[in-house]
Short mmCIF file of C-alpha atoms and ligand atoms in Angstrom, two decimals:
data_model
loop_
_atom_site.label_atom_id
_atom_site.label_comp_id
_atom_site.label_asym_id
_atom_site.label_seq_id
_atom_site.Cartn_x
_atom_site.Cartn_y
_atom_site.Cartn_z
CA UNK Z 276 -9.16 -5.12 -26.32
CA UNK Z 277 -7.30 -8.34 -25.75
CA UNK Z 278 -7.18 -10.69 -23.19
CA UNK Z 279 -10.44 -12.37 -22.34
CA UNK Z 280 -13.83 -10.43 -22.34
CA UNK Z 281 -15.56 -12.01 -19.40
CA UNK Z 282 -19.42 -11.49 -19.22
CA UNK Z 283 -19.14 -10.98 -15.60
CA UNK Z 284 -17.18 -8.24 -14.52
CA UNK Z 285 -15.08 -9.16 -12.02
CA UNK Z 286 -12.91 -6.95 -9.29
CA UNK Z 287 -12.71 -5.48 -6.22
CA UNK Z 288 -15.87 -6.16 -4.27
CA UNK Z 289 -14.92 -4.54 -0.73
CA UNK Z 290 -11.75 -2.94 0.52
CA UNK Z 291 -10.23 -1.90 4.08
CA UNK Z 292 -7.29 -0.19 5.43
CA UNK Z 293 -5.22 -0.06 9.04
CA UNK Z 294 -2.66 0.64 10.03
CA UNK Z 295 0.06 0.86 13.34
CA UNK Z 296 -0.68 1.70 16.92
CA UNK Z 297 2.14 4.49 16.90
CA UNK Z 298 2.76 7.83 14.64
CA UNK Z 299 5.76 9.38 14.38
CA UNK Z 300 5.56 13.62 13.41
CA UNK Z 301 7.36 14.32 10.25
CA UNK Z 302 8.24 17.92 11.74
CA UNK Z 303 9.42 16.28 15.35
CA UNK Z 304 11.82 14.50 13.03
CA UNK Z 305 12.78 17.70 11.12
CA UNK Z 306 13.43 19.37 14.33
CA UNK Z 307 15.44 16.48 15.69
CA UNK Z 308 17.82 16.02 12.89
CA UNK Z 309 18.18 19.67 12.39
CA UNK Z 310 16.31 19.48 8.72
CA UNK Z 311 14.12 22.21 7.39
CA UNK Z 312 10.35 20.93 8.27
CA UNK Z 313 9.45 22.21 4.61
CA UNK Z 314 11.76 19.67 3.23
CA UNK Z 315 9.49 16.60 4.09
CA UNK Z 316 6.11 18.26 4.14
CA UNK Z 317 6.55 19.99 0.44
CA UNK Z 318 9.73 18.42 -0.62
CA UNK Z 319 8.07 14.97 0.07
CA UNK Z 320 4.58 15.37 0.32
CA UNK Z 321 4.64 13.71 3.96
CA UNK Z 322 3.43 15.29 6.88
CA UNK Z 323 3.23 11.91 9.38
CA UNK Z 324 4.28 8.25 8.91
CA UNK Z 325 2.79 4.78 10.63
CA UNK Z 326 5.24 2.83 12.93
CA UNK Z 327 4.77 -0.11 14.51
CA UNK Z 328 4.52 -1.24 18.18
CA UNK Z 329 6.88 -3.98 19.06
CA UNK Z 330 3.88 -6.26 19.25
CA UNK Z 331 3.13 -5.52 15.80
CA UNK Z 332 4.14 -6.68 12.31
CA UNK Z 333 2.58 -7.32 9.13
CA UNK Z 334 0.53 -9.93 9.78
CA UNK Z 335 -1.72 -8.39 12.73
CA UNK Z 336 -2.01 -5.24 10.29
CA UNK Z 337 -3.49 -7.38 7.53
CA UNK Z 338 -5.39 -9.64 10.05
CA UNK Z 339 -6.88 -6.32 11.11
CA UNK Z 340 -7.70 -5.36 7.85
CA UNK Z 341 -8.84 -8.27 6.43
CA UNK Z 342 -10.98 -8.72 9.68
CA UNK Z 343 -13.06 -5.86 8.86
CA UNK Z 344 -13.57 -7.17 5.20
CA UNK Z 345 -15.13 -10.98 6.84
CA UNK Z 346 -17.31 -9.02 9.46
CA UNK Z 347 -18.90 -7.26 6.17
CA UNK Z 348 -19.24 -10.17 3.88
CA UNK Z 349 -18.89 -13.38 5.57
CA UNK Z 350 -16.44 -15.75 4.68
CA UNK Z 351 -18.74 -17.59 2.00
CA UNK Z 352 -16.91 -19.04 -1.60
CA UNK Z 353 -13.39 -17.71 0.30
CA UNK Z 354 -11.26 -20.07 -0.97
CA UNK Z 355 -7.96 -18.19 -1.41
CA UNK Z 356 -6.03 -15.51 0.36
CA UNK Z 357 -2.97 -14.46 -1.21
CA UNK Z 358 -0.90 -12.25 0.66
CA UNK Z 359 1.63 -9.77 -1.07
CA UNK Z 360 4.15 -7.95 1.22
CA UNK Z 361 7.81 -6.90 0.93
CA UNK Z 362 8.31 -6.93 4.27
CA UNK Z 363 8.11 -11.06 4.70
CA UNK Z 364 8.38 -12.14 8.48
CA UNK Z 365 9.78 -16.01 7.97
CA UNK Z 366 11.56 -17.19 4.52
CA UNK Z 367 9.36 -19.93 4.18
CA UNK Z 368 5.85 -20.00 5.76
CA UNK Z 369 3.32 -17.37 3.98
CA UNK Z 370 2.14 -14.84 6.47
CA UNK Z 371 -1.05 -15.60 5.00
CA UNK Z 372 -1.09 -18.94 6.95
CA UNK Z 373 -1.20 -17.16 10.42
CA UNK Z 374 -4.25 -14.43 9.19
CA UNK Z 375 -6.13 -17.65 8.55
CA UNK Z 376 -6.08 -18.91 11.86
CA UNK Z 377 -6.72 -15.23 13.55
CA UNK Z 378 -9.64 -14.88 11.36
CA UNK Z 379 -11.14 -18.11 12.09
CA UNK Z 380 -11.49 -18.73 7.95
CA UNK Z 381 -12.03 -22.35 6.81
CA UNK Z 382 -9.19 -24.56 6.62
CA UNK Z 383 -10.76 -25.41 3.25
CA UNK Z 384 -8.55 -22.68 1.69
CA UNK Z 385 -5.16 -21.96 -0.23
CA UNK Z 386 -2.84 -19.30 1.14
CA UNK Z 387 0.08 -18.08 -0.30
CA UNK Z 388 2.62 -15.05 0.12
CA UNK Z 389 3.89 -13.02 -3.12
CA UNK Z 390 6.98 -10.51 -3.11
CA UNK Z 391 8.03 -8.14 -5.58
CA UNK Z 392 9.00 -5.44 -3.56
CA UNK Z 393 5.88 -2.86 -3.43
CA UNK Z 394 4.44 -4.23 -6.43
CA UNK Z 395 3.59 -7.75 -5.78
CA UNK Z 396 -0.18 -6.71 -3.77
CA UNK Z 397 -0.89 -5.83 -8.21
CA UNK Z 398 0.27 -8.98 -8.87
CA UNK Z 399 -1.70 -10.68 -6.11
CA UNK Z 400 -5.14 -8.36 -7.22
CA UNK Z 401 -4.48 -10.15 -10.76
CA UNK Z 402 -3.84 -13.42 -9.49
CA UNK Z 403 -7.35 -13.28 -8.23
CA UNK Z 404 -9.09 -12.30 -10.65
CA UNK Z 405 -7.88 -15.05 -13.02
CA UNK Z 406 -9.16 -17.56 -10.07
CA UNK Z 407 -12.49 -16.03 -9.62
CA UNK Z 408 -12.93 -15.70 -13.92
CA UNK Z 409 -12.22 -19.34 -13.74
CA UNK Z 410 -14.57 -19.82 -10.93
CA UNK Z 411 -17.04 -17.21 -10.65
CA UNK Z 412 -18.79 -18.29 -7.48
CA UNK Z 413 -15.42 -17.84 -5.63
CA UNK Z 414 -14.43 -14.93 -3.96
CA UNK Z 415 -10.14 -14.47 -3.20
CA UNK Z 416 -9.21 -12.11 -0.63
CA UNK Z 417 -5.95 -10.42 -1.06
CA UNK Z 418 -3.99 -8.52 1.63
CA UNK Z 419 -1.31 -5.91 1.33
CA UNK Z 420 0.61 -5.13 4.33
CA UNK Z 421 3.72 -3.67 4.89
CA UNK Z 422 6.45 -2.25 7.31
CA UNK Z 423 8.66 0.15 5.02
CA UNK Z 424 12.14 0.57 7.19
CA UNK Z 425 14.88 1.98 6.06
CA UNK Z 426 18.09 2.66 8.34
CA UNK Z 427 17.96 5.55 10.99
CA UNK Z 428 19.80 8.51 9.53
CA UNK Z 429 19.51 7.36 5.55
CA UNK Z 430 17.73 9.79 3.16
CA UNK Z 431 15.01 6.91 3.21
CA UNK Z 432 14.10 7.41 7.06
CA UNK Z 433 11.45 10.20 6.66
CA UNK Z 434 9.71 7.64 3.54
CA UNK Z 435 9.27 5.01 6.00
CA UNK Z 436 5.88 4.34 6.97
CA UNK Z 437 3.10 1.07 7.74
CA UNK Z 438 -0.55 0.04 6.83
CA UNK Z 439 -2.62 -3.05 5.20
CA UNK Z 440 -5.12 -2.88 2.76
CA UNK Z 441 -7.37 -6.27 2.41
CA UNK Z 442 -9.84 -6.45 -0.80
CA UNK Z 443 -12.32 -9.16 -1.54
CA UNK Z 444 -12.38 -10.13 -5.00
CA UNK Z 445 -15.18 -11.56 -6.55
CA UNK Z 446 -17.78 -11.41 -9.79
CA UNK Z 447 -20.43 -8.38 -9.73
CA UNK Z 448 -18.01 -6.51 -7.58
CA UNK Z 449 -20.04 -3.71 -5.33
CA UNK Z 450 -16.69 -1.65 -5.63
CA UNK Z 451 -14.35 -1.20 -8.87
CA UNK Z 452 -14.84 -3.54 -12.00
CA UNK Z 453 -11.53 -4.19 -13.24
CA UNK Z 454 -11.12 -4.26 -16.75
CA UNK Z 455 -9.26 -7.28 -19.10
CA UNK Z 456 -6.28 -5.09 -20.26
CA UNK Z 457 -3.36 -4.35 -18.44
CA UNK Z 458 0.28 -2.75 -19.15
CA UNK Z 459 3.17 -4.58 -17.97
CA UNK Z 460 6.89 -3.60 -17.65
CA UNK Z 461 9.67 -5.62 -16.27
CA UNK Z 462 13.44 -4.35 -15.73
CA UNK Z 463 16.45 -5.85 -14.21
CA UNK Z 464 18.05 -2.83 -11.90
CA UNK Z 465 19.28 -2.65 -8.67
CA UNK Z 466 17.63 0.69 -7.41
CA UNK Z 467 16.12 -1.31 -4.23
CA UNK Z 468 16.36 -4.30 -2.83
CA UNK Z 469 16.91 -6.12 0.78
CA UNK Z 470 19.29 -9.33 1.73
CA UNK Z 471 18.40 -11.79 3.27
CA UNK Z 472 20.14 -10.63 6.24
CA UNK Z 473 18.72 -6.85 6.64
CA UNK Z 474 15.56 -5.32 8.03
CA UNK Z 475 16.06 -2.61 5.85
CA UNK Z 476 15.84 -1.78 2.92
CA UNK Z 477 19.30 -1.09 0.07
CA UNK Z 478 18.04 1.92 -1.70
CA UNK Z 479 19.60 3.78 -4.16
CA UNK Z 480 16.75 6.48 -3.82
CA UNK Z 481 17.85 8.79 -7.30
CA UNK Z 482 18.29 5.82 -9.19
CA UNK Z 483 14.30 4.62 -8.02
CA UNK Z 484 13.05 7.19 -8.48
CA UNK Z 485 14.08 7.50 -12.28
CA UNK Z 486 13.02 3.50 -12.34
CA UNK Z 487 9.55 4.27 -11.52
CA UNK Z 488 9.17 7.10 -14.17
CA UNK Z 489 10.68 4.97 -16.90
CA UNK Z 490 9.11 1.71 -15.72
CA UNK Z 491 5.66 3.61 -15.52
CA UNK Z 492 6.33 4.85 -19.74
CA UNK Z 493 6.86 1.23 -20.65
CA UNK Z 494 3.27 0.26 -18.78
CA UNK Z 495 1.79 2.53 -20.34
CA UNK Z 496 2.78 1.80 -23.80
CA UNK Z 497 2.08 -1.78 -23.14
CA UNK Z 498 -1.61 -0.87 -22.55
CA UNK Z 499 -2.13 1.30 -25.51
CA UNK Z 500 -0.33 -1.48 -27.21
CA UNK Z 501 -3.18 -3.70 -25.16
CA UNK Z 502 -5.75 -2.25 -26.87
CA UNK Z 503 -6.72 0.11 -23.28
CA UNK Z 504 -7.91 3.01 -22.89
CA UNK Z 505 -7.06 6.34 -23.94
CA UNK Z 506 -6.06 8.90 -21.66
CA UNK Z 507 -8.86 11.16 -22.54
CA UNK Z 508 -11.32 7.87 -21.90
CA UNK Z 509 -9.68 7.48 -18.12
CA UNK Z 510 -11.76 9.47 -15.33
CA UNK Z 511 -9.02 9.35 -12.41
CA UNK Z 512 -5.24 7.72 -12.36
CA UNK Z 513 -3.73 6.45 -8.98
CA UNK Z 514 0.06 5.74 -8.32
CA UNK Z 515 2.21 3.73 -6.44
CA UNK Z 516 3.30 6.17 -3.61
CA UNK Z 517 6.89 6.16 -1.90
CA UNK Z 518 6.17 9.18 -1.00
CA UNK Z 519 2.83 11.39 -2.22
CA UNK Z 520 5.34 14.31 -4.29
CA UNK Z 521 6.35 11.14 -6.22
CA UNK Z 522 2.74 10.52 -7.42
CA UNK Z 523 3.17 14.53 -8.50
CA UNK Z 524 5.93 13.72 -10.30
CA UNK Z 525 4.75 10.49 -11.91
CA UNK Z 526 1.51 12.42 -13.18
CA UNK Z 527 3.92 14.70 -14.81
CA UNK Z 528 5.76 11.96 -16.56
CA UNK Z 529 2.03 10.74 -17.69
CA UNK Z 530 0.96 14.08 -18.94
CA UNK Z 531 4.34 14.67 -20.58
CA UNK Z 532 3.93 11.36 -22.33
CA UNK Z 533 0.35 11.59 -23.41
CA UNK Z 534 0.31 15.09 -24.46
CA UNK Z 535 -2.61 15.73 -22.24
CA UNK Z 536 -3.19 18.57 -19.07
CA UNK Z 537 -3.31 17.01 -15.83
CA UNK Z 538 -3.51 19.09 -13.15
CA UNK Z 539 -0.61 18.16 -11.16
CA UNK Z 540 -1.88 19.96 -7.36
CA UNK Z 541 -1.53 18.04 -4.40
CA UNK Z 542 -3.20 18.76 -0.72
CA UNK Z 543 -2.48 22.70 -0.29
CA UNK Z 544 -1.54 23.65 -3.83
CA UNK Z 545 -3.16 25.88 -6.44
CA UNK Z 546 -5.09 23.82 -8.79
CA UNK Z 547 -4.58 24.68 -12.57
CA UNK Z 548 -7.99 25.93 -14.21
CA UNK Z 549 -6.64 24.87 -17.89
CA UNK Z 550 -5.86 21.08 -16.44
CA UNK Z 551 -8.35 17.79 -16.01
CA UNK Z 552 -8.59 17.19 -12.34
CA UNK Z 553 -7.56 13.15 -11.94
CA UNK Z 554 -7.92 12.93 -8.23
CA UNK Z 555 -4.24 13.11 -7.42
CA UNK Z 556 -5.16 15.47 -4.68
CA UNK Z 557 -7.90 13.25 -3.15
CA UNK Z 558 -5.77 9.90 -3.77
CA UNK Z 559 -2.77 11.32 -1.81
CA UNK Z 560 -4.75 12.15 1.58
CA UNK Z 561 -3.97 8.80 3.33
CA UNK Z 562 -0.58 8.04 2.36
CA UNK Z 563 0.65 11.50 3.27
CA UNK Z 564 -0.40 10.64 6.83
CA UNK Z 565 0.75 6.67 6.34
CA UNK Z 566 4.27 7.03 4.73
CA UNK Z 567 5.40 4.30 2.63
CA UNK Z 568 3.63 1.38 2.79
CA UNK Z 569 5.23 -0.30 0.08
CA UNK Z 570 2.59 -2.99 -1.53
CA UNK Z 571 -0.44 -1.11 0.09
CA UNK Z 572 0.50 2.44 -0.86
CA UNK Z 573 -1.29 2.03 -4.32
CA UNK Z 574 -4.54 0.28 -2.39
CA UNK Z 575 -4.39 2.96 0.28
CA UNK Z 576 -4.71 5.54 -2.67
CA UNK Z 577 -7.44 3.93 -3.96
CA UNK Z 578 -9.32 3.82 -0.66
CA UNK Z 579 -8.70 7.49 -0.30
CA UNK Z 580 -10.31 7.96 -3.50
CA UNK Z 581 -13.14 6.06 -3.11
CA UNK Z 582 -14.08 7.41 0.16
CA UNK Z 583 -13.58 11.26 -0.38
CA UNK Z 584 -15.02 10.89 -3.85
CA UNK Z 585 -18.65 10.64 -4.07
CA UNK Z 586 -18.85 11.05 -7.78
CA UNK Z 587 -17.00 8.20 -9.11
CA UNK Z 588 -20.29 6.00 -10.04
CA UNK Z 589 -19.55 4.95 -14.49
CA UNK Z 590 -16.04 6.49 -14.32
CA UNK Z 591 -12.66 4.67 -15.17
CA UNK Z 592 -9.94 4.61 -12.56
CA UNK Z 593 -6.49 4.19 -13.78
CA UNK Z 594 -3.56 1.96 -10.96
CA UNK Z 595 -0.22 2.61 -11.96
CA UNK Z 596 2.14 -0.26 -9.99
CA UNK Z 597 5.56 0.03 -9.25
CA UNK Z 598 7.94 -2.21 -7.77
CA UNK Z 599 11.17 -1.39 -7.01
CA UNK Z 600 13.89 -4.09 -8.94
CA UNK Z 601 11.69 -3.76 -10.54
CA UNK Z 602 7.97 -3.90 -12.31
CA UNK Z 603 5.20 -2.28 -13.27
CA UNK Z 604 1.60 -2.43 -14.41
CA UNK Z 605 -0.96 -0.36 -15.10
CA UNK Z 606 -4.49 -1.58 -14.97
CA UNK Z 607 -7.68 0.02 -15.31
CA UNK Z 608 -11.07 -0.61 -13.49
CA UNK Z 609 -14.46 1.37 -13.86
CA UNK Z 610 -16.21 2.51 -10.25
CA UNK Z 611 -19.74 0.53 -9.44
CA UNK Z 612 -22.85 2.19 -9.02
CA UNK Z 613 -23.57 2.31 -5.00
CA UNK Z 614 -20.03 2.42 -3.90
CA UNK Z 615 -19.65 5.17 -2.32
CA UNK Z 616 -19.57 5.03 2.15
CA UNK Z 617 -20.38 8.56 3.68
CA UNK Z 618 -19.14 7.69 6.74
CA UNK Z 619 -15.83 5.55 5.63
CA UNK Z 620 -13.58 8.59 5.23
CA UNK Z 621 -14.28 9.74 8.61
CA UNK Z 622 -13.62 6.16 10.08
CA UNK Z 623 -10.29 5.86 8.70
CA UNK Z 624 -9.52 9.34 9.76
CA UNK Z 625 -10.38 8.35 13.20
CA UNK Z 626 -7.79 5.63 12.63
CA UNK Z 627 -5.13 7.74 11.62
CA UNK Z 628 -5.87 10.34 14.86
CA UNK Z 629 -5.83 7.32 17.08
CA UNK Z 630 -2.20 6.72 16.27
CA UNK Z 631 -0.53 7.43 19.51
CA UNK Z 632 2.39 9.82 18.68
CA UNK Z 633 6.26 8.66 19.82
CA UNK Z 634 8.97 10.94 20.52
CA UNK Z 635 11.77 10.65 18.43
CA UNK Z 636 13.69 9.66 21.18
CA UNK Z 637 11.86 6.21 21.82
CA UNK Z 638 11.37 5.61 17.94
CA UNK Z 639 14.66 5.62 17.12
CA UNK Z 640 15.20 2.84 20.18
CA UNK Z 641 12.73 0.29 18.85
CA UNK Z 642 13.70 1.21 15.72
CA UNK Z 643 17.38 -0.12 16.77
CA UNK Z 644 16.32 -3.28 18.23
CA UNK Z 645 17.31 -5.54 16.32
CA UNK Z 646 16.31 -9.63 17.53
CA UNK Z 647 18.68 -12.33 16.82
CA UNK Z 648 16.36 -14.73 14.87
CA UNK Z 649 17.04 -17.52 17.82
CA UNK Z 650 16.12 -15.47 20.75
CA UNK Z 651 12.96 -16.62 22.66
CA UNK Z 652 10.71 -13.11 23.89
CA UNK Z 653 7.48 -12.20 25.11
CA UNK Z 654 6.06 -8.65 23.87
CA UNK Z 655 4.78 -6.03 26.21
CA UNK Z 656 1.06 -5.01 25.40
CA UNK Z 657 0.86 -1.97 23.83
CA UNK Z 658 -1.51 -2.19 20.60
CA UNK Z 659 -5.14 -1.71 20.40
CA UNK Z 660 -5.44 -3.55 17.57
CA UNK Z 661 -7.68 -6.47 17.35
CA UNK Z 662 -4.49 -8.91 17.28
CA UNK Z 663 -0.85 -8.79 18.25
CA UNK Z 664 2.20 -10.44 18.23
CA UNK Z 665 3.11 -12.09 21.19
CA UNK Z 666 6.85 -13.10 20.92
CA UNK Z 667 8.67 -15.60 20.04
CA UNK Z 668 8.87 -19.18 21.00
CA UNK Z 669 10.82 -21.99 19.89
CA UNK Z 670 12.03 -19.55 17.48
CA UNK Z 671 8.60 -19.18 15.64
CA UNK Z 672 6.49 -16.17 15.67
CA UNK Z 673 2.94 -16.00 18.41
CA UNK Z 674 -0.03 -14.40 17.43
CA UNK Z 675 -3.07 -14.14 19.22
CA UNK Z 676 -6.45 -12.30 19.07
CA UNK Z 677 -6.93 -9.32 21.20
N1 COA U 884 11.65 23.07 1.36
C1 COA U 884 10.85 22.51 0.20
N2 COA U 884 11.54 21.77 -0.36
C2 COA U 884 12.46 20.95 0.10
C3 COA U 884 13.25 21.66 0.86
C4 COA U 884 13.09 22.77 1.29
N3 COA U 884 13.70 23.13 2.42
N4 COA U 884 14.80 20.87 0.82
C5 COA U 884 14.71 20.00 -0.09
N5 COA U 884 13.30 20.06 -0.76
C6 COA U 884 12.61 19.52 -1.71
C7 COA U 884 14.08 18.98 -2.83
O1 COA U 884 14.11 19.73 -3.91
C8 COA U 884 12.96 17.81 -3.48
O2 COA U 884 12.29 17.50 -4.19
P1 COA U 884 12.48 17.60 -5.78
O3 COA U 884 12.51 16.14 -6.15
O4 COA U 884 11.00 17.93 -6.47
O5 COA U 884 13.40 18.67 -6.36
C9 COA U 884 12.94 16.64 -2.50
O6 COA U 884 12.81 18.09 -1.24
C10 COA U 884 13.27 15.90 -1.67
O7 COA U 884 14.79 16.46 -1.67
P2 COA U 884 16.14 15.74 -1.85
O8 COA U 884 17.33 16.35 -1.70
O9 COA U 884 16.26 15.61 -3.05
O10 COA U 884 15.49 14.68 -0.92
P3 COA U 884 17.26 13.43 -0.40
O11 COA U 884 18.25 12.81 -1.28
O12 COA U 884 16.93 13.82 1.07
O13 COA U 884 15.99 11.98 -1.13
C11 COA U 884 14.86 10.52 -1.61
C12 COA U 884 14.89 11.87 -0.99
C13 COA U 884 12.91 10.51 -2.09
C14 COA U 884 15.49 9.80 -2.78
C15 COA U 884 14.92 9.31 -0.81
O14 COA U 884 13.88 9.65 0.41
C16 COA U 884 15.05 7.89 -0.49
O15 COA U 884 15.93 7.51 -0.72
N6 COA U 884 13.43 7.59 -0.23
C17 COA U 884 13.57 6.07 -0.44
C18 COA U 884 13.23 5.42 -1.58
C19 COA U 884 11.96 6.31 -2.49
O16 COA U 884 11.03 6.24 -1.98
N7 COA U 884 12.17 5.99 -3.81
C20 COA U 884 10.90 6.44 -4.45
C21 COA U 884 11.04 5.78 -5.84
S1 COA U 884 10.05 3.72 -5.49
#
């Protein structure tokens, strides 16, 4: 293996996930738009997508996810917060700054925002690993939080969604020790981007799917060149999930690249007895209800796997990240003994179940609401989350604890 072989394992010590107040049922969307519901459920592998109330955004979701981490672990040794997002709310100020205040973190903390479409969470994780390698007594809070928005009536609309995953990166991690070798691949391609004055992404959907597969192949080849594990030495494989059927396409591509027989069944499909179960279906359980959560999507897959599979201790997991534009990275980690929290899946399922179903008419109205940056306003109280985006005053976004 190349890279430093740190004596002390470093990786993800704790992980927490959250989402929005509203949920859009894709059956409702299909009925309203005259589309066969099977296209969304089977064709895209999606049942629902999360949608923010006016008093929610990436900051409120991020703070709510990170609060769980701080409540469980305290803030001792925490000197860095890295916030990865595609849907940043300011061109200058990092979304991690209000999170520092909302969580009551010490002022002696460096905070920053990272961007590269859906990939940035993996870059944030790698940066955190580097910081902890240099100072093993420090811990880094990595937050991935996004609201995926496409234009109404566009093909991308059913693949919207929202969610946040916060992770505490430390030495001697309790969940996943990340291994030193990683495979990376960058190619300048216009498959998806968001101009500065647009709240929705511009996307060439079909190009983004082929670019994703090409980039993951490049990252996989680079992992092998860097001395990373062969496919037979990897027990579970997780993918970035813009929609869960994309993970199945990625798994089929990996099987073709490596010649390995990997099971392609999503939930509801019949498993192939002659193929290896690498956790594809398990890793999609949350994303098919969240929709796309951009930077958080891959880590929502990790949450689903760790919450549902009690037999992972000592097993190696590969994580394939992809961000349009495009950057891909594959890294691997070993699940640590004692990682399994038997209540975690019920806890997050309750959060998903508690979302309020929004009618298609109300959703379309909210989606179409665009605020000019010069406009001041106060948001009505809708969300029951621990933090709220209360409005804009003197052009500055205001946040407070509920
Ligand atoms: N029953 C079951 N499946 C159906 C169906 C039906 N009635 N109608 C269509 N489908 C299937 C299609 O066969 C297709 O599956 P396949 O890709 O396995 O062949 C799938 O549903 C999607 O249909 P398609 O017509 O290709 O969808 P679309 O043109 O409406 O757009 C995306 C799909 C993903 C391109 C679009 O949602 C998009 O642009 N999303 C945003 C970008 C994105 O997520 N990119 C991913 C890489 S980052």
